[in-house]
CSV table of C-alpha atoms in Angstrom, one decimal:
chain,number,residue,atom,x,y,z
J,1404,MET,CA,100.2,68.8,-17.7
J,1405,THR,CA,100.5,71.5,-15.1
J,1406,GLU,CA,101.5,75.1,-15.9
J,1407,GLN,CA,104.8,74.5,-14.1
J,1408,GLU,CA,105.5,71.6,-16.4
J,1409,ARG,CA,104.4,73.5,-19.5
J,1410,ALA,CA,106.6,76.5,-18.7
J,1411,PRO,CA,110.1,76.6,-20.3
J,1412,ALA,CA,113.1,76.1,-18.1
J,1413,GLY,CA,113.8,79.1,-15.9
J,1414,ILE,CA,110.2,80.5,-16.2
J,1415,ASP,CA,108.1,80.8,-13.1
J,1416,PRO,CA,104.5,80.7,-14.3
J,1417,THR,CA,103.3,82.1,-11.0
J,1418,VAL,CA,104.9,85.5,-11.7
J,1419,PRO,CA,102.9,87.5,-14.2
J,1420,SER,CA,104.7,88.6,-17.4
J,1421,VAL,CA,103.8,91.9,-19.1
J,1422,ALA,CA,104.2,90.2,-22.5
J,1423,ARG,CA,101.8,87.4,-21.5
J,1424,MET,CA,99.3,89.8,-19.9
J,1425,TYR,CA,99.3,91.8,-23.2
J,1426,ASP,CA,98.8,88.6,-25.1
J,1427,TYR,CA,95.8,87.8,-22.9
J,1428,LEU,CA,94.3,91.3,-23.5
J,1429,LEU,CA,94.7,90.8,-27.2
J,1430,GLY,CA,92.8,87.5,-27.0
J,1431,GLY,CA,95.8,85.3,-27.2
J,1432,LYS,CA,96.4,81.9,-25.6
J,1433,ASP,CA,100.1,82.1,-24.7
J,1434,ASN,CA,99.5,83.0,-21.0
J,1435,PHE,CA,99.2,81.5,-17.6
J,1436,ALA,CA,96.7,81.8,-14.8
J,1437,ALA,CA,98.8,84.4,-13.0
J,1438,ASP,CA,98.9,86.5,-16.2
J,1439,ARG,CA,95.1,86.4,-16.6
J,1440,GLU,CA,94.6,87.2,-12.9
J,1441,ALA,CA,96.9,90.2,-13.1
J,1442,ALA,CA,95.3,91.4,-16.3
J,1443,ALA,CA,91.8,91.0,-14.7
J,1444,ARG,CA,92.9,93.3,-11.9
J,1445,ILE,CA,94.1,95.9,-14.4
J,1446,LEU,CA,90.7,95.7,-16.2
J,1447,LYS,CA,88.9,96.4,-12.9
J,1448,ILE,CA,90.9,99.7,-12.7
J,1449,SER,CA,90.8,100.5,-16.5
J,1450,PRO,CA,87.9,98.6,-18.1
J,1451,ASN,CA,89.0,99.7,-21.6
J,1452,GLY,CA,92.2,97.7,-21.2
J,1453,LYS,CA,91.4,95.3,-24.0
J,1454,GLU,CA,90.4,98.1,-26.4
J,1455,ILE,CA,93.6,100.1,-25.8
J,1456,ALA,CA,95.7,97.0,-26.3
J,1457,ARG,CA,93.9,96.4,-29.6
J,1458,ASP,CA,94.2,100.0,-30.7
J,1459,ASN,CA,97.9,99.9,-29.8
J,1460,ARG,CA,98.4,96.8,-32.0
J,1461,GLU,CA,96.6,98.4,-34.9
J,1462,PHE,CA,98.6,101.6,-34.6
J,1463,LEU,CA,101.8,99.4,-35.0
J,1464,GLY,CA,100.5,98.0,-38.2
J,1465,ARG,CA,99.5,101.4,-39.7
J,1466,ALA,CA,102.8,103.0,-38.6
J,1467,VAL,CA,104.9,100.2,-40.2
J,1468,ARG,CA,103.0,100.5,-43.4
J,1469,ALA,CA,103.4,104.3,-43.4
J,1470,VAL,CA,107.2,104.2,-43.1
J,1471,ALA,CA,107.5,101.4,-45.6
J,1472,GLU,CA,105.5,103.6,-48.1
J,1473,VAL,CA,108.2,106.3,-47.8
J,1474,GLY,CA,111.0,103.8,-48.5
J,1475,ILE,CA,112.0,102.3,-45.1
J,1476,ARG,CA,113.2,98.7,-45.6
J,1477,GLN,CA,114.8,98.0,-42.2
J,1478,PHE,CA,113.0,97.6,-39.0
J,1479,LEU,CA,114.3,97.2,-35.4
J,1480,ASP,CA,111.5,96.3,-33.0
J,1481,ILE,CA,112.7,96.6,-29.4
J,1482,GLY,CA,110.6,94.9,-26.8
J,1483,THR,CA,108.6,93.0,-29.4
J,1484,GLY,CA,106.4,90.9,-27.1
J,1485,LEU,CA,104.8,87.6,-28.0
J,1486,PRO,CA,104.0,87.1,-31.7
J,1487,THR,CA,100.4,87.6,-32.7
J,1488,GLN,CA,98.7,88.5,-36.0
J,1489,GLU,CA,100.0,91.3,-38.1
J,1490,ASN,CA,103.6,91.2,-36.8
J,1491,VAL,CA,106.1,93.8,-38.0
J,1492,HIS,CA,107.7,91.5,-40.5
J,1493,GLN,CA,104.4,90.5,-42.0
J,1494,VAL,CA,103.2,94.0,-42.4
J,1495,ALA,CA,106.5,95.3,-43.7
J,1496,GLN,CA,107.1,92.5,-46.1
J,1497,ARG,CA,103.6,92.7,-47.5
J,1498,ALA,CA,104.2,96.4,-48.2
J,1499,ALA,CA,107.8,95.9,-49.4
J,1500,PRO,CA,109.0,92.2,-49.8
J,1501,ASP,CA,112.6,93.2,-49.5
J,1502,SER,CA,112.1,94.5,-45.9
J,1503,ARG,CA,114.5,93.2,-43.2
J,1504,VAL,CA,113.4,93.0,-39.6
J,1505,VAL,CA,115.1,92.4,-36.2
J,1506,TYR,CA,113.0,91.6,-33.2
J,1507,VAL,CA,114.6,92.3,-29.8
J,1508,ASP,CA,113.3,91.0,-26.4
J,1509,ASN,CA,114.7,89.4,-23.3
J,1510,ASP,CA,111.7,87.3,-22.2
J,1511,PRO,CA,112.6,83.6,-22.7
J,1512,ILE,CA,109.0,82.7,-23.8
J,1513,VAL,CA,108.9,85.6,-26.3
J,1514,LEU,CA,112.3,84.5,-27.7
J,1515,ALA,CA,111.2,80.8,-28.0
J,1516,HIS,CA,107.9,81.7,-29.8
J,1517,ALA,CA,109.5,84.2,-32.1
J,1518,ARG,CA,112.2,81.9,-33.1
J,1519,ALA,CA,109.7,79.1,-33.9
J,1520,LEU,CA,107.6,81.5,-35.9
J,1521,LEU,CA,110.6,82.8,-37.9
J,1522,ALA,CA,112.4,79.6,-38.5
J,1523,LYS,CA,111.7,79.8,-42.2
J,1524,THR,CA,111.8,83.6,-42.6
J,1525,PRO,CA,115.4,84.5,-43.5
J,1526,ASP,CA,114.8,88.2,-43.8
J,1527,THR,CA,113.7,88.4,-40.1
J,1528,ILE,CA,115.6,87.4,-37.0
J,1529,VAL,CA,115.1,87.6,-33.2
J,1530,VAL,CA,117.9,88.5,-30.8
J,1531,ASN,CA,118.1,88.5,-27.0
J,1532,GLY,CA,118.5,92.1,-25.8
J,1533,ASP,CA,117.3,94.5,-23.1
J,1534,MET,CA,115.9,97.9,-24.1
J,1535,ARG,CA,117.6,99.4,-21.0
J,1536,ASP,CA,120.9,98.9,-22.8
J,1537,PRO,CA,120.3,100.3,-26.3
J,1538,LYS,CA,124.0,100.7,-27.2
J,1539,ALA,CA,124.4,96.9,-26.7
J,1540,ILE,CA,121.4,96.3,-29.0
J,1541,LEU,CA,122.8,98.6,-31.7
J,1542,GLY,CA,126.2,97.0,-31.4
J,1543,ASP,CA,125.0,93.4,-31.3
J,1544,PRO,CA,126.8,91.5,-34.1
J,1545,ASP,CA,123.6,89.8,-35.2
J,1546,VAL,CA,121.8,93.1,-35.5
J,1547,THR,CA,124.6,94.8,-37.4
J,1548,ARG,CA,124.9,91.8,-39.8
J,1549,HIS,CA,121.2,91.8,-40.5
J,1550,LEU,CA,120.7,95.6,-40.7
J,1551,ASP,CA,122.9,98.3,-42.2
J,1552,LEU,CA,122.7,100.9,-39.5
J,1553,ARG,CA,124.3,103.5,-41.8
J,1554,ARG,CA,121.1,103.5,-43.9
J,1555,PRO,CA,117.7,104.7,-42.7
J,1556,LEU,CA,115.7,102.3,-40.6
J,1557,ALA,CA,112.6,102.4,-38.4
J,1558,VAL,CA,113.1,101.7,-34.6
J,1559,LEU,CA,109.9,100.6,-32.8
J,1560,LEU,CA,109.4,101.3,-29.0
J,1561,VAL,CA,105.8,100.3,-28.9
J,1562,SER,CA,104.2,100.0,-25.5
J,1563,VAL,CA,107.5,99.4,-23.7
J,1564,LEU,CA,108.9,102.6,-22.3
J,1565,HIS,CA,106.2,102.9,-19.6
J,1566,PHE,CA,107.8,99.8,-18.0
J,1567,VAL,CA,110.9,101.9,-17.3
J,1568,GLY,CA,110.0,103.6,-14.0
J,1569,ASP,CA,112.8,106.1,-13.9
J,1570,ASP,CA,112.2,109.1,-16.1
J,1571,ASP,CA,115.9,109.8,-16.7
J,1572,GLU,CA,116.5,106.3,-17.7
J,1573,ALA,CA,113.6,106.2,-20.1
J,1574,PHE,CA,114.7,109.5,-21.8
J,1575,GLY,CA,118.3,108.2,-21.8
J,1576,ILE,CA,117.2,105.1,-23.8
J,1577,VAL,CA,115.4,107.1,-26.4
J,1578,ARG,CA,118.2,109.7,-26.6
J,1579,ALA,CA,120.8,106.9,-27.2
J,1580,ILE,CA,118.7,105.5,-30.0
J,1581,ARG,CA,118.0,108.9,-31.6
J,1582,GLU,CA,121.6,109.8,-31.7
J,1583,ALA,CA,122.5,106.6,-33.4
J,1584,LEU,CA,120.0,106.9,-36.2
J,1585,PRO,CA,121.0,108.2,-39.6
J,1586,SER,CA,119.0,110.9,-41.4
J,1587,GLY,CA,115.8,109.6,-42.9
J,1588,SER,CA,115.2,107.1,-40.1
J,1589,HIS,CA,112.0,106.9,-38.1
J,1590,LEU,CA,111.1,106.3,-34.5
J,1591,ILE,CA,107.7,104.6,-33.9
J,1592,LEU,CA,106.6,105.0,-30.3
J,1593,SER,CA,103.5,104.5,-28.2
J,1594,HIS,CA,103.2,105.0,-24.4
J,1595,VAL,CA,100.5,104.6,-21.8
J,1596,THR,CA,99.1,107.7,-20.2
J,1597,ALA,CA,96.9,108.0,-17.1
J,1598,GLY,CA,94.0,109.3,-19.2
J,1599,GLU,CA,91.0,109.6,-16.9
J,1600,LEU,CA,92.5,107.6,-14.0
J,1601,GLY,CA,92.9,109.4,-10.7
J,1602,SER,CA,96.0,109.2,-8.6
J,1603,GLU,CA,94.6,106.4,-6.4
J,1604,ASP,CA,93.9,104.2,-9.4
J,1605,VAL,CA,97.3,104.9,-10.9
J,1606,GLY,CA,98.8,103.8,-7.7
J,1607,LYS,CA,96.8,100.6,-7.7
J,1608,GLY,CA,98.0,99.9,-11.3
J,1609,ARG,CA,101.6,100.5,-10.4
J,1610,ALA,CA,101.2,98.1,-7.4
J,1611,ILE,CA,100.0,95.4,-9.7
J,1612,TYR,CA,102.9,95.8,-12.1
J,1613,ARG,CA,105.4,95.8,-9.3
J,1614,GLY,CA,104.5,92.2,-8.9
J,1615,THR,CA,105.2,91.4,-12.6
J,1616,THR,CA,108.3,90.7,-14.6
J,1617,SER,CA,108.6,94.4,-15.4
J,1618,GLY,CA,108.6,95.6,-11.8
J,1619,ALA,CA,107.3,99.0,-12.8
J,1620,LEU,CA,104.7,101.0,-14.6
J,1621,ALA,CA,105.1,104.7,-15.3
J,1622,PRO,CA,102.2,106.4,-17.1
J,1623,ARG,CA,103.6,109.7,-18.5
J,1624,SER,CA,102.0,113.0,-19.5
J,1625,ARG,CA,101.5,114.3,-23.0
J,1626,GLU,CA,104.4,116.7,-22.4
J,1627,GLN,CA,106.7,113.9,-21.3
J,1628,ILE,CA,105.8,111.7,-24.3
J,1629,THR,CA,106.3,114.6,-26.7
J,1630,ALA,CA,109.8,115.1,-25.3
J,1631,PHE,CA,110.8,111.6,-26.5
J,1632,PHE,CA,110.6,113.1,-30.0
J,1633,GLU,CA,112.9,116.0,-29.4
J,1634,GLY,CA,114.8,116.9,-32.6
J,1635,LEU,CA,112.6,114.7,-34.8
J,1636,GLU,CA,110.0,115.7,-37.3
J,1637,LEU,CA,106.6,114.3,-36.4
J,1638,LEU,CA,104.6,112.7,-39.2
J,1639,GLU,CA,101.0,113.8,-39.4
J,1640,PRO,CA,98.8,113.7,-37.4
J,1641,GLY,CA,101.5,114.2,-34.6
J,1642,LEU,CA,101.1,112.9,-31.1
J,1643,VAL,CA,97.6,111.4,-30.8
J,1644,GLU,CA,95.6,108.5,-29.4
J,1645,THR,CA,96.6,105.2,-31.0
J,1646,SER,CA,93.0,104.7,-32.2
J,1647,VAL,CA,93.1,107.8,-34.4
J,1648,TRP,CA,96.7,107.8,-35.8
J,1649,ARG,CA,96.0,107.6,-39.6
J,1650,ALA,CA,92.9,105.5,-38.9
J,1651,GLU,CA,90.9,104.7,-42.0
J,1652,GLY,CA,87.7,105.8,-40.3
J,1653,PRO,CA,87.1,108.8,-38.0
J,1654,GLY,CA,88.5,106.8,-35.0
J,1655,GLU,CA,87.5,107.1,-31.4
J,1656,LEU,CA,89.5,108.1,-28.4
J,1657,SER,CA,91.2,105.2,-26.6
J,1658,ILE,CA,89.9,106.6,-23.3
J,1659,ALA,CA,86.6,104.8,-22.9
J,1660,GLY,CA,84.9,107.0,-20.3
J,1661,PRO,CA,85.8,107.9,-16.7
J,1662,GLY,CA,88.4,105.7,-15.2
J,1663,GLY,CA,90.0,104.6,-18.4
J,1664,ALA,CA,93.8,104.8,-19.2
J,1665,GLY,CA,94.9,105.7,-22.7
J,1666,PHE,CA,97.7,105.4,-25.2
J,1667,LEU,CA,99.4,108.2,-27.0
J,1668,CYS,CA,101.6,107.6,-30.1
J,1669,ALA,CA,103.6,109.2,-32.8
J,1670,VAL,CA,106.1,108.6,-35.5
J,1671,GLY,CA,109.1,110.9,-35.8
J,1672,ARG,CA,111.6,111.3,-38.6
J,1673,VAL,CA,115.3,112.0,-38.2
J,1674,PRO,CA,115.9,115.2,-40.3
């Protein structure tokens, strides 16, 4: 069976998908040749790409456990990506079995895989939504039936905002979410930064992502990423590399030598 025949209806397997590229970097098998080729081009620019993808995934698990330990029982994961090991619902429900989770994505393959995975998991649902319209997500009847948005929840924007190329739009997305969260809620966020990449390599990376389903890649500075948490109380250790956020060991910087991109992350609490 060819890749075209394997692809769900409406999916062009010749166009790289950022979700499937990430799946490949994590060692997954839910990807096509175009995804692997695009990811390989990224790895030539930033050879630590697989390491920072892994570090980002591990940060997600530690952050979900951290907020579950302080009483959060509702999770809204926006831009969830393809299911892998240690998904939000698995981590949250291991820490607190009564946790309820909503996954949000608009990639048909992500939705199909997530729904198959969650068919027998009543406390977790997946809905079709676009992070560029956060008000629609927060007002989606499936979301509001599953989660009580008057009570504290954790919203995850993990490795997604850098696919919004316009700074004003990216900050508008986060602002709309922050303003809707009740006191005691948490924002879990990670974002790519140029790290040690020069402007030429950043330009090459952006060119690759222009040919993907995202159409954009916008590494942002520490100052810009910090601004996403305006008005929130940062949990210790603040804004740091994903590999060191509450790592059990000493952790290592995600930037693996000259030419490597990096990820910064933090968890903010609504006062």
